[in-house]
PDB file of C-alpha atoms in Angstrom:
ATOM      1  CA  UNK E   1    -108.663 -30.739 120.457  1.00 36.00           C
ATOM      2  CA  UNK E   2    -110.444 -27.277 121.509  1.00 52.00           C
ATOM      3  CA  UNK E   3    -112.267 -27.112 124.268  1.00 76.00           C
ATOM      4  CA  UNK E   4    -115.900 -28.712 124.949  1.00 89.00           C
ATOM      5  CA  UNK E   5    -116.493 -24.772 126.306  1.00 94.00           C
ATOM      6  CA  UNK E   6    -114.640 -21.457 127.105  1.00 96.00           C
ATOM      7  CA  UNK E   7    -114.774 -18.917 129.507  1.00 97.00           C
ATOM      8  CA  UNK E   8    -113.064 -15.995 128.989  1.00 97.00           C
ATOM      9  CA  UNK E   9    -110.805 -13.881 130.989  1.00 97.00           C
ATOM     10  CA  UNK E  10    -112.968 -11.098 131.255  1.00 96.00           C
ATOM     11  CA  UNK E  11    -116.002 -13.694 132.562  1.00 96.00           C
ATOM     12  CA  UNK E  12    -113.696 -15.641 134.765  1.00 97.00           C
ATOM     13  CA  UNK E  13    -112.959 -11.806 136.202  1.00 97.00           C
ATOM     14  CA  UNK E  14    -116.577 -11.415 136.972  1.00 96.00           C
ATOM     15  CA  UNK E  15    -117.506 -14.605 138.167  1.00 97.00           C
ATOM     16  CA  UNK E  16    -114.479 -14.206 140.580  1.00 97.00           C
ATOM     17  CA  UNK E  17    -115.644 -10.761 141.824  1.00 96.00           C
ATOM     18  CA  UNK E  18    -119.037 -11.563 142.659  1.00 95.00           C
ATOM     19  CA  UNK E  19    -118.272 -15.140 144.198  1.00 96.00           C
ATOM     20  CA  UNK E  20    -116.072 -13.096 146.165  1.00 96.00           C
ATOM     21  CA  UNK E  21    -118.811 -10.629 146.971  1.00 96.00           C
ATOM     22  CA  UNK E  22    -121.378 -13.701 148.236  1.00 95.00           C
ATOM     23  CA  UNK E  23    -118.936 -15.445 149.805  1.00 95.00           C
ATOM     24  CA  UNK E  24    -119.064 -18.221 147.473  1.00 95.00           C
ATOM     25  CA  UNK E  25    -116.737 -20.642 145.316  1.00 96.00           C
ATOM     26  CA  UNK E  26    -115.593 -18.856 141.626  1.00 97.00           C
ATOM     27  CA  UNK E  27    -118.084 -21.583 139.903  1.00 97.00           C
ATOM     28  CA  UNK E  28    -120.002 -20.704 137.069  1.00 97.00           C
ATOM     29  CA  UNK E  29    -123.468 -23.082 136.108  1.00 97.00           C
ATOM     30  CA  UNK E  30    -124.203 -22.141 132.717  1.00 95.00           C
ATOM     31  CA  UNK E  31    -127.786 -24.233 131.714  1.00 94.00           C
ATOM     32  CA  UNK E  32    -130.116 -23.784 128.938  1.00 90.00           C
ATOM     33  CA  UNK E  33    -134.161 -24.120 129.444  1.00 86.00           C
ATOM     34  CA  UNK E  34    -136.510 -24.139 127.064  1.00 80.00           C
ATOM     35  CA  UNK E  35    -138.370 -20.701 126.800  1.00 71.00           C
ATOM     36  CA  UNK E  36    -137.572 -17.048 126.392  1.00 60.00           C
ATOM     37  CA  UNK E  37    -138.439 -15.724 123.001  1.00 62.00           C
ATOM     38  CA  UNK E  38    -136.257 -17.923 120.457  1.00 61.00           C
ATOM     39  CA  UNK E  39    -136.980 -21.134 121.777  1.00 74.00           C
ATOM     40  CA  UNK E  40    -134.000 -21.504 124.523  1.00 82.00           C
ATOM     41  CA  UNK E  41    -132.865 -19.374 127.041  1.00 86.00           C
ATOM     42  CA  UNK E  42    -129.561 -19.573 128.750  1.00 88.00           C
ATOM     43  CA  UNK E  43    -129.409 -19.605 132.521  1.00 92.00           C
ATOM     44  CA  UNK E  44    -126.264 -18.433 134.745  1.00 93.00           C
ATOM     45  CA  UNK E  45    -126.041 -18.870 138.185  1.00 94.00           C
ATOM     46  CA  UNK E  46    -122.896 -19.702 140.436  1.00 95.00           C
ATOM     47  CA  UNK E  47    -122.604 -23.098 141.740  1.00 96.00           C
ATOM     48  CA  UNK E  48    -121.602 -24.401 145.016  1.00 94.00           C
ATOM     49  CA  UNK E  49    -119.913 -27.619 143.549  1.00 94.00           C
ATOM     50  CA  UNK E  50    -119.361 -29.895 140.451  1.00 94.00           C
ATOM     51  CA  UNK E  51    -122.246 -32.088 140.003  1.00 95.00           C
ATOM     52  CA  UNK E  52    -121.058 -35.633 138.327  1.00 94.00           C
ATOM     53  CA  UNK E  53    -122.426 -35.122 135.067  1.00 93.00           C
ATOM     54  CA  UNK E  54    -121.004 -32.137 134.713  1.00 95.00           C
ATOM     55  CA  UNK E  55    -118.281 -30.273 132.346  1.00 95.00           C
ATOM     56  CA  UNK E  56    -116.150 -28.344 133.038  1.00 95.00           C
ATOM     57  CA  UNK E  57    -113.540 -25.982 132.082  1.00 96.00           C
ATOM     58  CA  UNK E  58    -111.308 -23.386 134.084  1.00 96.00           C
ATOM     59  CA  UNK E  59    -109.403 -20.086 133.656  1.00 96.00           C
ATOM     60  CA  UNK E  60    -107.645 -17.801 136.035  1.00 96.00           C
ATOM     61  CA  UNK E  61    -108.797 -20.102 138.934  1.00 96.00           C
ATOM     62  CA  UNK E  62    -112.618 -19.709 138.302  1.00 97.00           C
ATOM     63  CA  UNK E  63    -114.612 -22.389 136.816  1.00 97.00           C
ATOM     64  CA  UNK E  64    -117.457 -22.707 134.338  1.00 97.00           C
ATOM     65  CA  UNK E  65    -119.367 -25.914 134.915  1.00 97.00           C
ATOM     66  CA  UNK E  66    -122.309 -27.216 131.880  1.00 96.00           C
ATOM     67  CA  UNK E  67    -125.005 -29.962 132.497  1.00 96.00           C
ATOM     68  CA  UNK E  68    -124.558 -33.041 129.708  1.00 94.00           C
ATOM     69  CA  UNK E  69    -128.064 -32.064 128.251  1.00 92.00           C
ATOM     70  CA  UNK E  70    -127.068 -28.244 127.991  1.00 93.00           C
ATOM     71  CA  UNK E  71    -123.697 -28.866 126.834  1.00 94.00           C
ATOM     72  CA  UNK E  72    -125.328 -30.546 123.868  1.00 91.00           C
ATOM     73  CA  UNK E  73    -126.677 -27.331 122.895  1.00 90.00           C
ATOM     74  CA  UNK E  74    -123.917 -25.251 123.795  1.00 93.00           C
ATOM     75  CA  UNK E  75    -120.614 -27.391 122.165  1.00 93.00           C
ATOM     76  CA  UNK E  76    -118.140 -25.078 120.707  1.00 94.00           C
ATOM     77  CA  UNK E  77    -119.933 -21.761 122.564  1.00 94.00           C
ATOM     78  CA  UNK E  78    -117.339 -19.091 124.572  1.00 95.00           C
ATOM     79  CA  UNK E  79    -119.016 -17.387 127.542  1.00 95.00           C
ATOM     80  CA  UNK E  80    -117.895 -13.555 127.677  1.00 94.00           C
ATOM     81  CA  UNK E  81    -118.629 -10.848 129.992  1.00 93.00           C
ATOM     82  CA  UNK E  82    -119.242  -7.379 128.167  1.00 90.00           C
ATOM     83  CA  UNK E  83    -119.409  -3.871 129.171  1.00 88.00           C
ATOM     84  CA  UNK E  84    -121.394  -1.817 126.758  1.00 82.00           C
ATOM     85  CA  UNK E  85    -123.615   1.433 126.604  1.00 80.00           C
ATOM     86  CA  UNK E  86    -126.799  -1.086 127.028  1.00 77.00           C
ATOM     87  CA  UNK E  87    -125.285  -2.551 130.528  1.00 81.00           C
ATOM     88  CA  UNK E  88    -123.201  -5.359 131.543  1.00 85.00           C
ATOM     89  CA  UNK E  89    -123.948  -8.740 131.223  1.00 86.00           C
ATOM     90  CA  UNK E  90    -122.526 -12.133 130.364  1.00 89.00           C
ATOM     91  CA  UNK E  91    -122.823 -13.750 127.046  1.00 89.00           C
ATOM     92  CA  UNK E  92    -122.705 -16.645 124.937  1.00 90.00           C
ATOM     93  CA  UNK E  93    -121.193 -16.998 121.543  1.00 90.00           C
ATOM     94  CA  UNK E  94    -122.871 -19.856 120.021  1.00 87.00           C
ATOM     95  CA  UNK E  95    -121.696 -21.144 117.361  1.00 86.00           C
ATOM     96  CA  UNK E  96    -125.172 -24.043 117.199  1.00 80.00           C
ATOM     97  CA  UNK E  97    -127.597 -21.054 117.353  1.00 76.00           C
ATOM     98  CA  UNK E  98    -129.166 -20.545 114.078  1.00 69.00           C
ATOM     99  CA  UNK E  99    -130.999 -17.419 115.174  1.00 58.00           C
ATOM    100  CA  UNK E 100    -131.276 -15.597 118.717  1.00 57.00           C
ATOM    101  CA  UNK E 101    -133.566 -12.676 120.114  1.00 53.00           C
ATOM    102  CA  UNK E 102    -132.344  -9.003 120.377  1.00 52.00           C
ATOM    103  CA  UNK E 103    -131.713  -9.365 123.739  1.00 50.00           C
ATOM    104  CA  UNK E 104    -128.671 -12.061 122.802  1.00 52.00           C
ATOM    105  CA  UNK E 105    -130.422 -14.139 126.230  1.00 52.00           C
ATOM    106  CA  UNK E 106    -132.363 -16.901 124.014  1.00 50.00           C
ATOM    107  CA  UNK E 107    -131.798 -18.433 120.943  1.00 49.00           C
ATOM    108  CA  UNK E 108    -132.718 -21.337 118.720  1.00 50.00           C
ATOM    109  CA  UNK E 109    -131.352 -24.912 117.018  1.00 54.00           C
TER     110      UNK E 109
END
């Protein structure tokens, strides 16, 4: 059975280097919210624990941790970091999202 979620290598990197930076534990949150200018928006922040509720997946020591009512919306997605002419930024491959916003940050059902 595939995982509920995936993190990368190249986002687990990331995560690790700037929980390093802030002193904190390699946890990624990854939550959706309603907003932004498809209807969702995804939210990433890094975490200072595993709430109950939570799931979670891990690779190269750093975890990425999703909310039950996100992960409903996310199921199936892979969280990537990329490096492009435009910036740097993580990002979700969705595979729920009918549609999503130039950006790539919001999306829709």
């Amino acid at each position: 059975m595939s995982e509920a979620i995936q993190l990368t290598s190249s986002a687990a990197q990331r995560v690790a280097t700037i929980a390093a930076k802030q002193g904190k534990p390699a946890i990624l949150r990854l939550s959706v919210e309603g907003g932004g200018c498809s209807g969702f928006q995804y939210r990433f922040g890094l975490a200072d624990g595993v709430e109950a509720d939570d799931t979670q997946v891990e690779t190269d020591g750093v975890k990425l941790v999703v909310d039950s009512i996100s992960l409903d919306l996310v199921r199936g997605a892979a969280v990537d970091f990329v490096e492009n002419l435009g910036g740097a930024a993580f990002k979700v491959e969705n595979p729920n999202a009918a549609s999503g916003c130039g950006c790539g940050s919001s999306f829709s059902i």
